[in-house]
mmCIF file of C-alpha atoms and ligand atoms in Angstrom:
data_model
loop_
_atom_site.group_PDB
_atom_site.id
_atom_site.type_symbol
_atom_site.label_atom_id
_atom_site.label_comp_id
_atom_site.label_asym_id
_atom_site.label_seq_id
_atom_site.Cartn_x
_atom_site.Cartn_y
_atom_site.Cartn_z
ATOM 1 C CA UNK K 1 18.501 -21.933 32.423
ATOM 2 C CA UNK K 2 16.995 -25.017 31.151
ATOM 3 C CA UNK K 3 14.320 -26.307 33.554
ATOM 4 C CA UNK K 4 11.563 -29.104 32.883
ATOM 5 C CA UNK K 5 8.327 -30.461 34.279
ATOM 6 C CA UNK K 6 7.525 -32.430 31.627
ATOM 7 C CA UNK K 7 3.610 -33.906 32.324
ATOM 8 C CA UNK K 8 1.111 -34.977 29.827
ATOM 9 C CA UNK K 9 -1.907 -33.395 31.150
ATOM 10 C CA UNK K 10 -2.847 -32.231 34.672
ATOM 11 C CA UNK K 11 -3.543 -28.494 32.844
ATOM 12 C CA UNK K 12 -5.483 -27.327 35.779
ATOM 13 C CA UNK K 13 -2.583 -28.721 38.162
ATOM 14 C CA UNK K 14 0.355 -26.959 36.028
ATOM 15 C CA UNK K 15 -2.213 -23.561 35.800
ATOM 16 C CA UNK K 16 -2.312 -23.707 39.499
ATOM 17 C CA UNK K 17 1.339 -24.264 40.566
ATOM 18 C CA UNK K 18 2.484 -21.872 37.573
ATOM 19 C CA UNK K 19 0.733 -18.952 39.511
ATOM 20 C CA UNK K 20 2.412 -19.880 43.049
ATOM 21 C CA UNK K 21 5.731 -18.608 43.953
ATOM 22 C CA UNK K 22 7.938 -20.797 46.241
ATOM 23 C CA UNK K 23 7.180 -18.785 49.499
ATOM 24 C CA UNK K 24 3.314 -19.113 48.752
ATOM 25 C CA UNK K 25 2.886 -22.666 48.202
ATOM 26 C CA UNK K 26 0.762 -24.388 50.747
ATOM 27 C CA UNK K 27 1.809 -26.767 53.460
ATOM 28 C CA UNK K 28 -0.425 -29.824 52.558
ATOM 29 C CA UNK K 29 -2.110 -30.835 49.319
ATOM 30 C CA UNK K 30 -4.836 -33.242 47.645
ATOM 31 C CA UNK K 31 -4.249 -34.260 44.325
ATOM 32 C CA UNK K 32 -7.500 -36.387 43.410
ATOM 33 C CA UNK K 33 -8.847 -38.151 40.602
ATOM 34 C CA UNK K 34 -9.565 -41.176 38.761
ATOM 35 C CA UNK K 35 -6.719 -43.973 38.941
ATOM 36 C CA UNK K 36 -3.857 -43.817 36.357
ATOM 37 C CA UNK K 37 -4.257 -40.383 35.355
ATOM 38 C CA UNK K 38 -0.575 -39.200 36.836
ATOM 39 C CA UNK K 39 -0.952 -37.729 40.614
ATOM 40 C CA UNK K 40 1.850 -39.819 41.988
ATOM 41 C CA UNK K 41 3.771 -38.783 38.862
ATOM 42 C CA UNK K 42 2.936 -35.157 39.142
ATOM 43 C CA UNK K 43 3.547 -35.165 43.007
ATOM 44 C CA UNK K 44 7.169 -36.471 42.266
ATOM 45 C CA UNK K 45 8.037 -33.801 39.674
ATOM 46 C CA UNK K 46 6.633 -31.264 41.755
ATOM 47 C CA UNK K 47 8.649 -32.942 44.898
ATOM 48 C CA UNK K 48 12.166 -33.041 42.803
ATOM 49 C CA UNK K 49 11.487 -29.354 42.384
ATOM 50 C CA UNK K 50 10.927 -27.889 45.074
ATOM 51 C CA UNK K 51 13.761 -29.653 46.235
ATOM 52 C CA UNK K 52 16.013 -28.677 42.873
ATOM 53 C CA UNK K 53 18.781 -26.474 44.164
ATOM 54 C CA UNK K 54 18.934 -24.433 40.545
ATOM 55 C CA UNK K 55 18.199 -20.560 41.779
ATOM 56 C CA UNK K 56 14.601 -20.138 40.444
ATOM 57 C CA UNK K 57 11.483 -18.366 41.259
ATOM 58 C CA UNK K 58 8.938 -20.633 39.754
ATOM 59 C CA UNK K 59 7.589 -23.501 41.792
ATOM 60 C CA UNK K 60 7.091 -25.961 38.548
ATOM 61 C CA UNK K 61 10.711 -26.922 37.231
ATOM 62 C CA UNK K 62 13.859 -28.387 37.890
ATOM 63 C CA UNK K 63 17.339 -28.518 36.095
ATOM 64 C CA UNK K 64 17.941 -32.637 36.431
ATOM 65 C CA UNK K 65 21.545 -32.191 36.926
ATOM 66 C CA UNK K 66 22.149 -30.711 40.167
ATOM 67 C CA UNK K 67 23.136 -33.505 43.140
ATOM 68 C CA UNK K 68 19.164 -33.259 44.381
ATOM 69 C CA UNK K 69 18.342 -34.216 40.783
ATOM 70 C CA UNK K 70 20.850 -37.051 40.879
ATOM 71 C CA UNK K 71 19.300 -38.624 43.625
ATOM 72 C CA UNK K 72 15.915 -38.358 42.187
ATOM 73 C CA UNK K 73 17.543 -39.599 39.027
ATOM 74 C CA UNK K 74 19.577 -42.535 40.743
ATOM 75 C CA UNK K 75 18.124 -45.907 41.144
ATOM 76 C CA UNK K 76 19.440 -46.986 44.043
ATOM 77 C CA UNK K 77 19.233 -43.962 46.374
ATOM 78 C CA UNK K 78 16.673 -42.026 47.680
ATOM 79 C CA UNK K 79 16.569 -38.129 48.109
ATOM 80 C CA UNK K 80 16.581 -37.436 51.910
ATOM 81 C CA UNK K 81 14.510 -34.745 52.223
ATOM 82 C CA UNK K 82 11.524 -36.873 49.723
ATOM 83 C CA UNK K 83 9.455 -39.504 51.695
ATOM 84 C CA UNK K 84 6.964 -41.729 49.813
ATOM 85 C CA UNK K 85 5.233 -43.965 50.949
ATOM 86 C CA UNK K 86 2.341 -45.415 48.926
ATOM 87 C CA UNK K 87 -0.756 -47.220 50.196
ATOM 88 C CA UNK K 88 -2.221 -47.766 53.995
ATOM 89 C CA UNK K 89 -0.844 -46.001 56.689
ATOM 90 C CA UNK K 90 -0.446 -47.606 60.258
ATOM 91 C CA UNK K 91 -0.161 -46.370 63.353
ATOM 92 C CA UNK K 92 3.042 -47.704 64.464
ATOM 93 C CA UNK K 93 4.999 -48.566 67.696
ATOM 94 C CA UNK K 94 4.462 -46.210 70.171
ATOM 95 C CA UNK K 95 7.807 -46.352 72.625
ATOM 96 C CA UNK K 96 10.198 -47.873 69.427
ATOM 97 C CA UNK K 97 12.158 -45.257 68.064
ATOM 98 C CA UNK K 98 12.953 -46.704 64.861
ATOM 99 C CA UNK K 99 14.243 -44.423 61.904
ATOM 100 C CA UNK K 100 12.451 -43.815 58.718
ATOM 101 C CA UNK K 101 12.393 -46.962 56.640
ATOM 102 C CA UNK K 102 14.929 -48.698 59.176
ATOM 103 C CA UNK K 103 11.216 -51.294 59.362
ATOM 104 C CA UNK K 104 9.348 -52.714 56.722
ATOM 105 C CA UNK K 105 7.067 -50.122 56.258
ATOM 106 C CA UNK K 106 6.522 -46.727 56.858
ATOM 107 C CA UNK K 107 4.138 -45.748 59.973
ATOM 108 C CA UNK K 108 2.359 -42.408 60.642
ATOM 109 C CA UNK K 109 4.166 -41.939 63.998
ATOM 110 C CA UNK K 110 7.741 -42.420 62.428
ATOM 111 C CA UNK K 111 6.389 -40.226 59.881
ATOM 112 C CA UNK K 112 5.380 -37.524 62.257
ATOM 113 C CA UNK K 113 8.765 -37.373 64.135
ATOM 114 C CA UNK K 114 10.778 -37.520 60.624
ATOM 115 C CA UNK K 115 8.990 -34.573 59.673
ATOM 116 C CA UNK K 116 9.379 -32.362 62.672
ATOM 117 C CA UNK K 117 13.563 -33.214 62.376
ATOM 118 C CA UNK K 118 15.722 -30.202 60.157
ATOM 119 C CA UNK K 119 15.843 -31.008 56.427
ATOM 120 C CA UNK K 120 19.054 -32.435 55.533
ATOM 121 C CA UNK K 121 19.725 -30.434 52.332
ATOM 122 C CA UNK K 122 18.373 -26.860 54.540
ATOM 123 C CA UNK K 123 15.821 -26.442 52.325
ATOM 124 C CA UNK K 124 12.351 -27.925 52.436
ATOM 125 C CA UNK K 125 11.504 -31.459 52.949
ATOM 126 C CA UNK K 126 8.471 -33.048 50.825
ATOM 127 C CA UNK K 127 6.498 -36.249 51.680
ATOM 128 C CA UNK K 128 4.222 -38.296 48.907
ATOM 129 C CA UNK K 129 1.281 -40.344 50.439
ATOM 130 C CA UNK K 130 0.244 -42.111 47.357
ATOM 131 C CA UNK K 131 -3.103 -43.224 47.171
ATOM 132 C CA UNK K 132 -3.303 -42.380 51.223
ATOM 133 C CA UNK K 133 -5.237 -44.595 53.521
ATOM 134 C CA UNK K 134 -5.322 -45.062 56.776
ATOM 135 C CA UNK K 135 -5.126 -48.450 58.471
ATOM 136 C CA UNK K 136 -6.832 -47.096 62.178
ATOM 137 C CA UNK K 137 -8.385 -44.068 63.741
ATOM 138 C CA UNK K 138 -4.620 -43.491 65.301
ATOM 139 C CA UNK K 139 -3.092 -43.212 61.959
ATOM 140 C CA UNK K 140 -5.376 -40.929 60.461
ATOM 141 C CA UNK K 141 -5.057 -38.728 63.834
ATOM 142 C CA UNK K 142 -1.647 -38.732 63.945
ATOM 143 C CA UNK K 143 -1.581 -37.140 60.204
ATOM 144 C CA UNK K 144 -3.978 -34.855 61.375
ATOM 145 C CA UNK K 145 -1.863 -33.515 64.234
ATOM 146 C CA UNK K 146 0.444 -32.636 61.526
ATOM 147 C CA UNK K 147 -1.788 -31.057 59.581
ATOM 148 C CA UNK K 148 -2.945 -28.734 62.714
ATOM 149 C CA UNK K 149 0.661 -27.619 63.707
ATOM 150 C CA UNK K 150 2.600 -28.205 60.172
ATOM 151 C CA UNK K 151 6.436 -27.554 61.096
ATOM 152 C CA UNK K 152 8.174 -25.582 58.685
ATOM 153 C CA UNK K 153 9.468 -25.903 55.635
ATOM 154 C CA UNK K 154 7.320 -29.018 54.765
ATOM 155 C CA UNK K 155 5.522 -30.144 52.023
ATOM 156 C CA UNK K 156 3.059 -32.653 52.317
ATOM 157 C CA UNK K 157 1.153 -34.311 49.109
ATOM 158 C CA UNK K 158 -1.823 -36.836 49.239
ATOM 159 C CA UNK K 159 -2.803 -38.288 46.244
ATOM 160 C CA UNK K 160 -6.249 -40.435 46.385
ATOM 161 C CA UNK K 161 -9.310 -41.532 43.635
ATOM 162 C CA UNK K 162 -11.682 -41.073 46.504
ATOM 163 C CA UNK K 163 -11.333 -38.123 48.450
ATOM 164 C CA UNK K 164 -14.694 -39.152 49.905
ATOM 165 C CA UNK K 165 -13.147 -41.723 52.259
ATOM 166 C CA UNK K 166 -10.801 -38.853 53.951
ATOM 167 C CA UNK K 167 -11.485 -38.013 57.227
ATOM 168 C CA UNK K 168 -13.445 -33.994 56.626
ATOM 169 C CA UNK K 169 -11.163 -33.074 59.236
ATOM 170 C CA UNK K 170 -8.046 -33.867 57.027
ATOM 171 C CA UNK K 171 -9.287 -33.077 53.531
ATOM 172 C CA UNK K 172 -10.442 -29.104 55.435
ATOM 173 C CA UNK K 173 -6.529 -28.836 55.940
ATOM 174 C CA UNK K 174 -5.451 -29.318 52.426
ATOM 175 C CA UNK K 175 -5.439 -27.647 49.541
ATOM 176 C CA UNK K 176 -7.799 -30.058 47.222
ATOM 177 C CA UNK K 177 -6.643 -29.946 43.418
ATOM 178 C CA UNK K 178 -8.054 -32.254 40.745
ATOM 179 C CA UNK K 179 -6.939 -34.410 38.341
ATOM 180 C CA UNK K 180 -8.728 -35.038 35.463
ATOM 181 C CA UNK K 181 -9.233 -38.170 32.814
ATOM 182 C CA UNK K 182 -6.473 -37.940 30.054
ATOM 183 C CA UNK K 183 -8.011 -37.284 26.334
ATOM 184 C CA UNK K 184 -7.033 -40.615 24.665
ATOM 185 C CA UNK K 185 -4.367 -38.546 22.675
ATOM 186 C CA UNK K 186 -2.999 -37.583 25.810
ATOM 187 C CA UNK K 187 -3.180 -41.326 27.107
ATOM 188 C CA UNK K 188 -1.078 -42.149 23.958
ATOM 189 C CA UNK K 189 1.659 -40.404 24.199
ATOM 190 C CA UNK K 190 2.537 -41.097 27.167
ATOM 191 C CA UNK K 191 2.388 -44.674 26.155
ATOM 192 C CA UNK K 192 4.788 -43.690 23.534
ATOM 193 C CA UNK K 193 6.772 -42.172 25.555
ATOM 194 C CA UNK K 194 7.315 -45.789 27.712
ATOM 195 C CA UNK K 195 8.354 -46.951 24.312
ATOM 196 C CA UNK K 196 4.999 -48.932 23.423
ATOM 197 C CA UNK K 197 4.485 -49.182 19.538
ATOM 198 C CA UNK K 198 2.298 -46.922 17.494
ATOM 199 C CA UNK K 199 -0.217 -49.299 17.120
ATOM 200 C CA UNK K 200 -0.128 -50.541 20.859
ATOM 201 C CA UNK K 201 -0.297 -46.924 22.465
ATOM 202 C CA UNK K 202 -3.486 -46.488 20.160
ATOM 203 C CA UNK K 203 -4.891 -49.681 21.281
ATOM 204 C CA UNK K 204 -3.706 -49.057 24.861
ATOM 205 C CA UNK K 205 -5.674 -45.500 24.729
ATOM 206 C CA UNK K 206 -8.589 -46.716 23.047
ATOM 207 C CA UNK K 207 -9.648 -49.409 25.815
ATOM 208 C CA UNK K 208 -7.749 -46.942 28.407
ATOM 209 C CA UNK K 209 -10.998 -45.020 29.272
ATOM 210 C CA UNK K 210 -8.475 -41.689 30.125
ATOM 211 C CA UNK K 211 -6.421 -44.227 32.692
ATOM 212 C CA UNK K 212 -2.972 -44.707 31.906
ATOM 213 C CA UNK K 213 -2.874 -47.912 34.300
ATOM 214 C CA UNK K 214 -5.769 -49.309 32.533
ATOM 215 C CA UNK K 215 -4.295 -48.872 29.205
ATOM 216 C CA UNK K 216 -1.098 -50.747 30.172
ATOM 217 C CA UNK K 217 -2.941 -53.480 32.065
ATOM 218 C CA UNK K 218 -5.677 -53.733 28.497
ATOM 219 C CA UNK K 219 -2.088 -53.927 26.607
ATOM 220 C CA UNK K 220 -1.200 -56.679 28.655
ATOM 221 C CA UNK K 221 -0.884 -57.217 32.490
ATOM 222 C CA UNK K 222 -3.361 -58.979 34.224
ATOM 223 C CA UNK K 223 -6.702 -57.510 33.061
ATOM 224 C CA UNK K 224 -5.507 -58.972 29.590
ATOM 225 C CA UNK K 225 -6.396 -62.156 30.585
ATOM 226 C CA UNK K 226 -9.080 -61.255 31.939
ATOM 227 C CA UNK K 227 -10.326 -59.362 29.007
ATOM 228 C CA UNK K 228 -9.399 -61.592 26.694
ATOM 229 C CA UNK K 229 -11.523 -64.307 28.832
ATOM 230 C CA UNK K 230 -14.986 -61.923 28.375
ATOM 231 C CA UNK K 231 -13.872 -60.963 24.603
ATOM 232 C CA UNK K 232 -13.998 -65.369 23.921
ATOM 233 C CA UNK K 233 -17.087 -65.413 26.283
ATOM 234 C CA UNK K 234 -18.667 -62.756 24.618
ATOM 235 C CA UNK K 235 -18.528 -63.952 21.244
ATOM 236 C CA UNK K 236 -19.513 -67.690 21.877
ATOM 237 C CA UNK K 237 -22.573 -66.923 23.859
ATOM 238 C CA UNK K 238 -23.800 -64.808 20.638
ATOM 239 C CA UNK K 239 -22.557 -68.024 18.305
ATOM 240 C CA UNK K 240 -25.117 -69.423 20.660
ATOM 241 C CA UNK K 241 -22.662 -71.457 21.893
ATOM 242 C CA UNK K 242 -23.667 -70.649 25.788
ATOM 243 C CA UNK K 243 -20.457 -71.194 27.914
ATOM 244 C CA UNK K 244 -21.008 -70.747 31.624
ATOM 245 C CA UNK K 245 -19.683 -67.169 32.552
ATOM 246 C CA UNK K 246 -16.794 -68.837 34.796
ATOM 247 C CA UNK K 247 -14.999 -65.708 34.256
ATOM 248 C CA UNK K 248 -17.493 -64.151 36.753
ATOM 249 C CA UNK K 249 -15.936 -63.685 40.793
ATOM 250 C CA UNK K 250 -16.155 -61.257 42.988
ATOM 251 C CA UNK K 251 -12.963 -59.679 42.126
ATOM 252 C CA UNK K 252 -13.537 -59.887 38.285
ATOM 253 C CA UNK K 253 -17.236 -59.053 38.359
ATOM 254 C CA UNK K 254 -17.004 -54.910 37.512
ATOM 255 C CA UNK K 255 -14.102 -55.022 35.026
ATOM 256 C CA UNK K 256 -15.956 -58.239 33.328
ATOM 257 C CA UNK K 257 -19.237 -56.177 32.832
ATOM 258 C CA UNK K 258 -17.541 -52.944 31.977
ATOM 259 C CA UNK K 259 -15.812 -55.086 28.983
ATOM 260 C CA UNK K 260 -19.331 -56.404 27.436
ATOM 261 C CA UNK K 261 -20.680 -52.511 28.051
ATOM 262 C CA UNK K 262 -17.667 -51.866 25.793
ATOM 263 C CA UNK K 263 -18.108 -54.545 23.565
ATOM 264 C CA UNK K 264 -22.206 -53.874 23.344
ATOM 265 C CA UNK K 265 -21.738 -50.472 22.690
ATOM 266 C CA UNK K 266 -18.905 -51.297 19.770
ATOM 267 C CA UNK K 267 -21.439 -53.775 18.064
ATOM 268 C CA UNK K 268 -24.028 -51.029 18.214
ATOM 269 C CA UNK K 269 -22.068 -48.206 16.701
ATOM 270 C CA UNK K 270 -20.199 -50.666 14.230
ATOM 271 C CA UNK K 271 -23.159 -51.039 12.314
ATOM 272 C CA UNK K 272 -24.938 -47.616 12.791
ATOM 273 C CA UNK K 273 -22.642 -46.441 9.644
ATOM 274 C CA UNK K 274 -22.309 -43.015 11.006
ATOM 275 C CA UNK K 275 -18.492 -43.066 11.382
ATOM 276 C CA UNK K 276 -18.211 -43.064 15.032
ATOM 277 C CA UNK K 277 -14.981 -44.954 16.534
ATOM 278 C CA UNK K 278 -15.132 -48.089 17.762
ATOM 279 C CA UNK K 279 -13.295 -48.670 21.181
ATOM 280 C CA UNK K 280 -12.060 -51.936 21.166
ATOM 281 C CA UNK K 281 -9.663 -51.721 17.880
ATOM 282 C CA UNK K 282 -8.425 -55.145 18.097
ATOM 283 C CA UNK K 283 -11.901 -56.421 17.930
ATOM 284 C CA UNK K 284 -13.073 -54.231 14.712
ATOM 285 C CA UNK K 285 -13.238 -57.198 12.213
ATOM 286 C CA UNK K 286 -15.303 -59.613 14.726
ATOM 287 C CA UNK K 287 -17.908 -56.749 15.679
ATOM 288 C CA UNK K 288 -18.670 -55.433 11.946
ATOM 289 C CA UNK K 289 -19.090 -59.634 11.151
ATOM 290 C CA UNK K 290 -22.520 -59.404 13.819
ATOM 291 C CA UNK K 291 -25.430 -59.658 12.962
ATOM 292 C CA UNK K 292 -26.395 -55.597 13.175
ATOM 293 C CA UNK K 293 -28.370 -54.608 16.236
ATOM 294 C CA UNK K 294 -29.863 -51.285 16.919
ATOM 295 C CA UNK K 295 -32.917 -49.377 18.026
ATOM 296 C CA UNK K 296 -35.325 -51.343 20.465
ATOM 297 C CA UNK K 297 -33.262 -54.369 21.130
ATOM 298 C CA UNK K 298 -30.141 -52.501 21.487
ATOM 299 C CA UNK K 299 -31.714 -50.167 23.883
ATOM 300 C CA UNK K 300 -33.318 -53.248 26.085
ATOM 301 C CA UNK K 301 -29.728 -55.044 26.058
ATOM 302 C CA UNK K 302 -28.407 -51.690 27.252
ATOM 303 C CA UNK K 303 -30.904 -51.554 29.926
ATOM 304 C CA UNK K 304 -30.506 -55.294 30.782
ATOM 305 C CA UNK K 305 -26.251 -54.441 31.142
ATOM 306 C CA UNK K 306 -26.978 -51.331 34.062
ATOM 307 C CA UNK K 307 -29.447 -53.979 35.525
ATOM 308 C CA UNK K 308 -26.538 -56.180 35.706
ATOM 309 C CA UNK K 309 -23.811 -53.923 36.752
ATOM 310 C CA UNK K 310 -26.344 -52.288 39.462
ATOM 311 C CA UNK K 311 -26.434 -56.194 40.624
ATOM 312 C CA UNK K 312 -22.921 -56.467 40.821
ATOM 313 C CA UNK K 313 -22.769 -53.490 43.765
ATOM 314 C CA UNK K 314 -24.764 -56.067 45.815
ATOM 315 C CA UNK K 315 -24.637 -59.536 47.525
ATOM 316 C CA UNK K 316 -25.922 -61.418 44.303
ATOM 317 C CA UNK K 317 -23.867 -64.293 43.741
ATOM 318 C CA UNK K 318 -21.370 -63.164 40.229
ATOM 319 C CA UNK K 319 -22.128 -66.302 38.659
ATOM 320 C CA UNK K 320 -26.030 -65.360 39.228
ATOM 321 C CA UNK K 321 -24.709 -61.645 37.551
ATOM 322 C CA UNK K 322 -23.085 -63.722 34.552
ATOM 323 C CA UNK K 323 -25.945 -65.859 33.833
ATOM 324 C CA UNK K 324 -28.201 -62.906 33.929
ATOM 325 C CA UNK K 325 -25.684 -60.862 31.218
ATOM 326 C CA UNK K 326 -25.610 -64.667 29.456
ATOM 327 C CA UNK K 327 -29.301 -64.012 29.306
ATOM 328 C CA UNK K 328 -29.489 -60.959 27.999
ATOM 329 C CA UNK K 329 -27.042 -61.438 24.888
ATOM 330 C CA UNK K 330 -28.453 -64.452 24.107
ATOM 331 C CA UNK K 331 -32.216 -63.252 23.708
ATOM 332 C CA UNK K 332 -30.709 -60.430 21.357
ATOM 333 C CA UNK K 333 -29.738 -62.897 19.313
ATOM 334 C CA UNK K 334 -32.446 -65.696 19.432
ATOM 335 C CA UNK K 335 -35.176 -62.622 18.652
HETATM 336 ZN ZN1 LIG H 401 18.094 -29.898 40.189
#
């Protein structure tokens, strides 16, 4: 029989599951990692098949035409026995007895009664807490009173970039398997895949840093702007043409720095002549038109960036963080 589980990375995942049989796969699991690397995406494959009613042995795999597949397949329906819910989790109404998804939002004690109800296929029921957070105390307890007495037949998946900020009492219950970043060729074709041009899903994996989401919002969503924004910035202030960094808030501060790191390091390496890559592709032709900087002064601006992304962790104004990363491009070129 023909089954897939068709993921772009996640080797250590696939190694892991590939070596489980059906009867030894573990009640709860962690799939951590950096952001846009595939968890959610993994957990749902894994979720459509272990919930695939092809006869198999092997956990990984699942025949996408059986009525469980359908419903995983259909847009408008959702497979009984999968719950997802992505985000913060609250506590909920204690005394409402309110059905799963019958509110607005899913809540940890719905979640907790759902789960100790039969399956409605008879086999095993599976439930997705993307990127999992918990909005109180209460929520997080009420997972872990799952987690202590975990009915049977029940499959529970966490997916999270910071592990750190679960409760050690919750991530000593799961099984913690990580995801790591995607190789940019990996990051590619899964951007061709979603149908993105050859020259997009290069671009998209060459400012991607190994993050799938990143790659899509660099190609376009709202970091584009915002990118773009830094790239005009960027260029003026070494034209010595000193715009204020307005582009500089709170919420734009990290990803506005990380963007001159990239561009900084691209001017440096454009001009070293040793045939490394540049990053930012779409930028090749303005970077090799600088003035070349290297040894010394490169290494100072380098320093100068970390000084300014250290700054950025604290309660300095981000205009005060731009002006200081104004600063530092503009002496590079004034010297
Ligand atoms: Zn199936």
């Amino acid at each position: 029989m023909d089954l897939h589980f068709d993921i772009v990375g996640a080797q250590g995942p696939k190694r892991y599951f590939d070596a489980l049989t059906r009867e030894k796969i573990s009640h709860a699991y962690l799939f951590s990692g950096p952001s846009g690397v595939g968890k959610k995406t993994f957990a749902r494959r894994l979720a459509q098949s272990l919930l695939c009613l092809a006869p198999k042995e092997a956990v990984l795999g699942y025949d996408g035409t059986c009525s469980s597949c359908m419903l995983f397949a259909a847009r408008n329906a959702r497979h009984p026995d999968f719950l997802e819910h992505t985000g913060a989790l609250k506590i909920g109404e204690r005394d409402v007895a309110m059905g799963f998804y019958e509110g607005d939002e899913l809540h940890a004690r719905d979640l907790v009664r759902q789960l100790s109800m039969q399956s409605y296929g008879g086999g095993m029921r599976v439930l997705l807490l993307g990127d999992v957070e918990f909005a109180s105390p209460a929520a997080a307890n009420a997972l872990l009173k799952f987690l202590e007495e975990p009915p049977r037949g029940v499959v529970m998946l966490l997916t999270t970039p910071v592990p750190e900020s679960l409760l050690p009492t919750i991530r000593s219950r799961v099984v913690e398997l990580r995801f790591p970043r995607l190789s940019t060729a990996e990051v590619a074709e899964i951007l061709t895949r979603m149908q993105y041009g050859d020259a997009d899903a290069k671009l998209g994996a060459s400012l991607g840093g190994g993050s799938v989401t990143r790659a899509i919002a660099a190609l376009g969503g709202e970091d584009e702007s915002l990118r773009a924004t830094v790239i005009g910035w960027f260029f003026e202030t070494l034209r010595g043409k000193a715009p204020p960094s307005a582009w500089a808030s709170r919420e734009t501060l990290d990803e506005g720095i990380e963007t001159v790191k990239t561009l900084v390091r691209d001017w440096i390496v454009a001009n070293a002549g040793d045939g490394v890559a540049l990053v930012s592709l779409d930028q090749e032709k303005r970077l090799r038109a600088l003035r070349p900087i290297g040894g010394k002064q490169a290494a100072a601006l380098l320093v100068r960036l970390d000084e300014a992304q250290h700054l950025a962790q604290t309660n300095v104004p981000p205009a005060m963080v731009g002006e200081l990363l104004r600063m530092a491009l503009t002496t590079v070129v004034s010297s």
